[in-house]
Amino acid sequence: QEPLVPSFAQQRLWFLAQLDEASTNYHIPLVLRLSGVLERSAWQRSLDRLFARHEALRSIFVAPQGKPRVEVLPPDAGLPVLEHDLKGRADAQAALLDLCQEEARTPFDLSRGPLIRGRLIDMSDEEHVFLLTQHHIVSDGWSMGVLMRELSSLYRAFAAGQDDPLPPLAIQYPDYAAWQRQWLSGERLQTQAD
């Protein structure tokens, strides 16, 4: 019933973000080339399900008295995706590069979120580029592998008209952060600090 606390790593990233709010140094970009006919509703449903599934991806960081705490956006908020149509354009590759650079330069607002976003760029009817950007405060390199496996499983299932194939999660990242704060406290914290 108490406010959610950030992990120590999240608190460090939050602090660094306060020093330079426009920084994009802690973005985790991913570029996917999608070949073949894209089942758009299944794709968006897969992204929205991932967003709903992981509280870490829905986390935002507010600090009303200068001390950060975590709030979690509602599961039905959906993962924001901008769509761009470059089909048939002579300058499609240059326009794609411009969109990639624009995405890379767009900062996140840690207190408003979401701290993950996508761009779906249509190059042709059977060639798409998907840009997925996350702030490092809600993800890391290891998590990207999990995200890609789950996104792939969800898309295959939803495109085939099936239900969500993923088992429920037993633990969420805010649970880990609370455990970490409790475990690394008192004498144990003092020993580490010393």
mmCIF file of C-alpha atoms in Angstrom:
data_model
loop_
_atom_site.group_PDB
_atom_site.id
_atom_site.type_symbol
_atom_site.label_atom_id
_atom_site.label_comp_id
_atom_site.label_asym_id
_atom_site.label_seq_id
_atom_site.Cartn_x
_atom_site.Cartn_y
_atom_site.Cartn_z
ATOM 1 C CA GLN A 1 0.000 0.000 0.000
ATOM 2 C CA GLU A 2 3.039 2.282 0.149
ATOM 3 C CA PRO A 3 4.373 4.246 -2.839
ATOM 4 C CA LEU A 4 6.514 2.199 -5.203
ATOM 5 C CA VAL A 5 10.236 2.828 -4.964
ATOM 6 C CA PRO A 6 12.717 2.772 -7.835
ATOM 7 C CA SER A 7 15.562 0.284 -7.818
ATOM 8 C CA PHE A 8 18.991 1.722 -7.064
ATOM 9 C CA ALA A 9 19.838 1.609 -10.790
ATOM 10 C CA GLN A 10 16.610 3.447 -11.645
ATOM 11 C CA GLN A 11 17.307 6.059 -8.978
ATOM 12 C CA ARG A 12 20.758 6.658 -10.504
ATOM 13 C CA LEU A 13 19.293 7.034 -14.004
ATOM 14 C CA TRP A 14 16.581 9.351 -12.686
ATOM 15 C CA PHE A 15 19.235 11.526 -11.030
ATOM 16 C CA LEU A 16 21.284 11.705 -14.238
ATOM 17 C CA ALA A 17 18.150 12.629 -16.187
ATOM 18 C CA GLN A 18 17.581 15.574 -13.837
ATOM 19 C CA LEU A 19 20.998 16.958 -14.794
ATOM 20 C CA ASP A 20 20.083 17.004 -18.498
ATOM 21 C CA GLU A 21 16.387 16.503 -19.194
ATOM 22 C CA ALA A 22 16.853 16.728 -22.973
ATOM 23 C CA SER A 23 19.493 13.991 -23.033
ATOM 24 C CA THR A 24 19.040 10.965 -25.229
ATOM 25 C CA ASN A 25 22.140 9.214 -23.860
ATOM 26 C CA TYR A 26 20.059 6.564 -22.137
ATOM 27 C CA HIS A 27 17.814 5.607 -25.026
ATOM 28 C CA ILE A 28 17.762 1.974 -26.073
ATOM 29 C CA PRO A 29 16.907 1.940 -29.785
ATOM 30 C CA LEU A 30 15.825 -1.078 -31.773
ATOM 31 C CA VAL A 31 15.248 -1.198 -35.520
ATOM 32 C CA LEU A 32 13.322 -4.120 -36.994
ATOM 33 C CA ARG A 33 12.882 -4.756 -40.690
ATOM 34 C CA LEU A 34 9.601 -6.568 -41.179
ATOM 35 C CA SER A 35 9.209 -8.424 -44.480
ATOM 36 C CA GLY A 36 5.940 -9.724 -45.858
ATOM 37 C CA VAL A 37 2.375 -8.658 -45.337
ATOM 38 C CA LEU A 38 2.021 -7.133 -41.885
ATOM 39 C CA GLU A 39 -1.139 -7.947 -39.956
ATOM 40 C CA ARG A 40 -1.385 -4.454 -38.473
ATOM 41 C CA SER A 41 -4.045 -5.128 -35.866
ATOM 42 C CA ALA A 42 -2.153 -8.217 -34.618
ATOM 43 C CA TRP A 43 1.069 -6.167 -34.493
ATOM 44 C CA GLN A 44 -0.490 -3.362 -32.451
ATOM 45 C CA ARG A 45 -2.291 -5.863 -30.236
ATOM 46 C CA SER A 46 1.055 -7.599 -29.593
ATOM 47 C CA LEU A 47 2.713 -4.318 -28.644
ATOM 48 C CA ASP A 48 -0.178 -3.347 -26.399
ATOM 49 C CA ARG A 49 -0.110 -6.761 -24.706
ATOM 50 C CA LEU A 50 3.634 -6.441 -24.006
ATOM 51 C CA PHE A 51 3.024 -2.998 -22.551
ATOM 52 C CA ALA A 52 0.215 -4.323 -20.349
ATOM 53 C CA ARG A 53 2.223 -7.398 -19.307
ATOM 54 C CA HIS A 54 5.308 -5.592 -17.973
ATOM 55 C CA GLU A 55 4.876 -3.016 -15.210
ATOM 56 C CA ALA A 56 8.460 -1.874 -15.844
ATOM 57 C CA LEU A 57 7.467 -0.674 -19.325
ATOM 58 C CA ARG A 58 4.513 1.211 -17.842
ATOM 59 C CA SER A 59 6.552 2.834 -15.080
ATOM 60 C CA ILE A 60 6.988 6.575 -14.786
ATOM 61 C CA PHE A 61 9.065 8.453 -12.221
ATOM 62 C CA VAL A 62 7.641 11.354 -10.277
ATOM 63 C CA ALA A 63 9.304 13.340 -7.503
ATOM 64 C CA PRO A 64 6.849 15.679 -5.778
ATOM 65 C CA GLN A 65 9.304 16.428 -2.941
ATOM 66 C CA GLY A 66 12.468 15.827 -4.932
ATOM 67 C CA LYS A 67 12.609 12.124 -4.065
ATOM 68 C CA PRO A 68 11.676 9.809 -6.947
ATOM 69 C CA ARG A 69 8.916 7.287 -6.683
ATOM 70 C CA VAL A 70 7.401 5.008 -9.271
ATOM 71 C CA GLU A 71 3.891 5.180 -10.660
ATOM 72 C CA VAL A 72 2.569 2.608 -13.087
ATOM 73 C CA LEU A 73 0.442 3.604 -16.068
ATOM 74 C CA PRO A 74 -2.765 1.602 -16.568
ATOM 75 C CA PRO A 75 -2.395 -1.675 -18.481
ATOM 76 C CA ASP A 76 -4.904 -0.595 -21.115
ATOM 77 C CA ALA A 77 -3.021 2.625 -21.955
ATOM 78 C CA GLY A 78 -1.446 0.978 -25.003
ATOM 79 C CA LEU A 79 2.026 1.362 -26.428
ATOM 80 C CA PRO A 80 2.171 4.551 -28.519
ATOM 81 C CA VAL A 81 3.064 3.985 -32.179
ATOM 82 C CA LEU A 82 3.422 6.685 -34.828
ATOM 83 C CA GLU A 83 2.843 5.521 -38.398
ATOM 84 C CA HIS A 84 4.601 6.843 -41.488
ATOM 85 C CA ASP A 85 3.893 5.922 -45.117
ATOM 86 C CA LEU A 86 6.915 6.174 -47.417
ATOM 87 C CA LYS A 87 5.545 3.851 -50.112
ATOM 88 C CA GLY A 88 6.341 4.990 -53.632
ATOM 89 C CA ARG A 89 8.486 7.920 -52.574
ATOM 90 C CA ALA A 90 11.664 8.447 -54.572
ATOM 91 C CA ASP A 91 13.358 9.731 -51.423
ATOM 92 C CA ALA A 92 12.116 6.869 -49.211
ATOM 93 C CA GLN A 93 15.577 5.881 -47.929
ATOM 94 C CA ALA A 94 16.490 9.488 -47.087
ATOM 95 C CA ALA A 95 13.094 9.986 -45.420
ATOM 96 C CA LEU A 96 13.633 6.778 -43.429
ATOM 97 C CA LEU A 97 17.012 8.062 -42.232
ATOM 98 C CA ASP A 98 15.397 11.379 -41.238
ATOM 99 C CA LEU A 99 12.731 9.536 -39.219
ATOM 100 C CA CYS A 100 15.384 7.403 -37.512
ATOM 101 C CA GLN A 101 17.349 10.521 -36.569
ATOM 102 C CA GLU A 102 14.211 12.318 -35.374
ATOM 103 C CA GLU A 103 13.319 9.347 -33.197
ATOM 104 C CA ALA A 104 16.831 9.188 -31.773
ATOM 105 C CA ARG A 105 16.753 12.905 -30.876
ATOM 106 C CA THR A 106 13.343 12.877 -29.167
ATOM 107 C CA PRO A 107 13.736 12.819 -25.370
ATOM 108 C CA PHE A 108 11.425 11.091 -22.919
ATOM 109 C CA ASP A 109 9.619 12.819 -20.068
ATOM 110 C CA LEU A 110 10.255 10.475 -17.138
ATOM 111 C CA SER A 111 7.381 11.927 -15.135
ATOM 112 C CA ARG A 112 4.748 11.567 -17.870
ATOM 113 C CA GLY A 113 5.780 8.588 -19.982
ATOM 114 C CA PRO A 114 5.315 6.210 -21.471
ATOM 115 C CA LEU A 115 9.040 5.487 -21.534
ATOM 116 C CA ILE A 116 8.719 3.193 -24.529
ATOM 117 C CA ARG A 117 7.426 4.168 -27.971
ATOM 118 C CA GLY A 118 7.350 2.894 -31.513
ATOM 119 C CA ARG A 119 7.259 4.077 -35.101
ATOM 120 C CA LEU A 120 5.973 1.893 -37.894
ATOM 121 C CA ILE A 121 7.269 2.988 -41.293
ATOM 122 C CA ASP A 122 5.781 1.501 -44.460
ATOM 123 C CA MET A 123 8.377 1.232 -47.201
ATOM 124 C CA SER A 124 6.127 -0.891 -49.449
ATOM 125 C CA ASP A 125 3.162 -3.229 -49.029
ATOM 126 C CA GLU A 126 5.531 -5.984 -47.909
ATOM 127 C CA GLU A 127 8.439 -4.056 -46.398
ATOM 128 C CA HIS A 128 8.184 -2.193 -43.099
ATOM 129 C CA VAL A 129 10.613 -0.737 -40.600
ATOM 130 C CA PHE A 130 9.695 -0.653 -36.938
ATOM 131 C CA LEU A 131 11.590 1.640 -34.575
ATOM 132 C CA LEU A 132 11.229 0.820 -30.898
ATOM 133 C CA THR A 133 12.812 3.191 -28.401
ATOM 134 C CA GLN A 134 12.923 2.680 -24.651
ATOM 135 C CA HIS A 135 14.515 4.651 -21.882
ATOM 136 C CA HIS A 136 17.160 2.647 -20.036
ATOM 137 C CA ILE A 137 15.324 3.369 -16.755
ATOM 138 C CA VAL A 138 12.659 0.811 -17.798
ATOM 139 C CA SER A 139 14.760 -1.634 -19.802
ATOM 140 C CA ASP A 140 18.239 -2.963 -20.452
ATOM 141 C CA GLY A 141 20.072 -5.050 -23.024
ATOM 142 C CA TRP A 142 19.082 -8.364 -21.468
ATOM 143 C CA SER A 143 15.433 -7.304 -21.387
ATOM 144 C CA MET A 144 15.493 -6.666 -25.125
ATOM 145 C CA GLY A 145 15.908 -10.390 -25.772
ATOM 146 C CA VAL A 146 12.901 -11.146 -23.568
ATOM 147 C CA LEU A 147 10.878 -8.444 -25.277
ATOM 148 C CA MET A 148 11.705 -9.743 -28.768
ATOM 149 C CA ARG A 149 10.849 -13.353 -27.882
ATOM 150 C CA GLU A 150 7.545 -12.317 -26.329
ATOM 151 C CA LEU A 151 6.657 -9.938 -29.176
ATOM 152 C CA SER A 152 7.334 -12.690 -31.704
ATOM 153 C CA SER A 153 5.200 -15.224 -29.804
ATOM 154 C CA LEU A 154 2.360 -12.765 -29.367
ATOM 155 C CA TYR A 155 2.351 -11.663 -32.999
ATOM 156 C CA ARG A 156 2.367 -15.242 -34.306
ATOM 157 C CA ALA A 157 -0.543 -16.134 -32.029
ATOM 158 C CA PHE A 158 -2.612 -13.011 -32.697
ATOM 159 C CA ALA A 159 -2.030 -13.168 -36.467
ATOM 160 C CA ALA A 160 -3.313 -16.764 -36.362
ATOM 161 C CA GLY A 161 -6.412 -15.701 -34.415
ATOM 162 C CA GLN A 162 -5.242 -17.332 -31.184
ATOM 163 C CA ASP A 163 -5.175 -16.033 -27.621
ATOM 164 C CA ASP A 164 -2.174 -14.761 -25.687
ATOM 165 C CA PRO A 165 0.200 -17.771 -25.395
ATOM 166 C CA LEU A 166 2.417 -16.317 -22.650
ATOM 167 C CA PRO A 167 2.117 -17.531 -19.055
ATOM 168 C CA PRO A 168 1.350 -14.905 -16.400
ATOM 169 C CA LEU A 169 4.353 -13.288 -14.751
ATOM 170 C CA ALA A 170 5.026 -14.343 -11.161
ATOM 171 C CA ILE A 171 6.988 -11.189 -10.341
ATOM 172 C CA GLN A 172 7.256 -7.665 -11.706
ATOM 173 C CA TYR A 173 10.214 -5.284 -11.659
ATOM 174 C CA PRO A 174 8.667 -3.038 -8.968
ATOM 175 C CA ASP A 175 8.540 -6.169 -6.752
ATOM 176 C CA TYR A 176 12.274 -6.632 -7.298
ATOM 177 C CA ALA A 177 12.964 -2.949 -6.547
ATOM 178 C CA ALA A 178 11.050 -3.194 -3.247
ATOM 179 C CA TRP A 179 12.926 -6.385 -2.323
ATOM 180 C CA GLN A 180 16.271 -4.784 -3.236
ATOM 181 C CA ARG A 181 15.565 -1.756 -1.038
ATOM 182 C CA GLN A 182 14.530 -3.981 1.861
ATOM 183 C CA TRP A 183 17.458 -6.378 1.472
ATOM 184 C CA LEU A 184 20.135 -3.703 1.038
ATOM 185 C CA SER A 185 19.416 -1.698 4.149
ATOM 186 C CA GLY A 186 20.645 -1.285 7.718
ATOM 187 C CA GLU A 187 23.917 -3.027 8.524
ATOM 188 C CA ARG A 188 24.191 -4.630 5.079
ATOM 189 C CA LEU A 189 23.929 -1.192 3.407
ATOM 190 C CA GLN A 190 26.442 0.294 5.828
ATOM 191 C CA THR A 191 28.909 -2.517 5.106
ATOM 192 C CA GLN A 192 28.578 -1.885 1.359
ATOM 193 C CA ALA A 193 28.923 1.871 1.823
ATOM 194 C CA ASP A 194 32.037 1.397 3.976
#
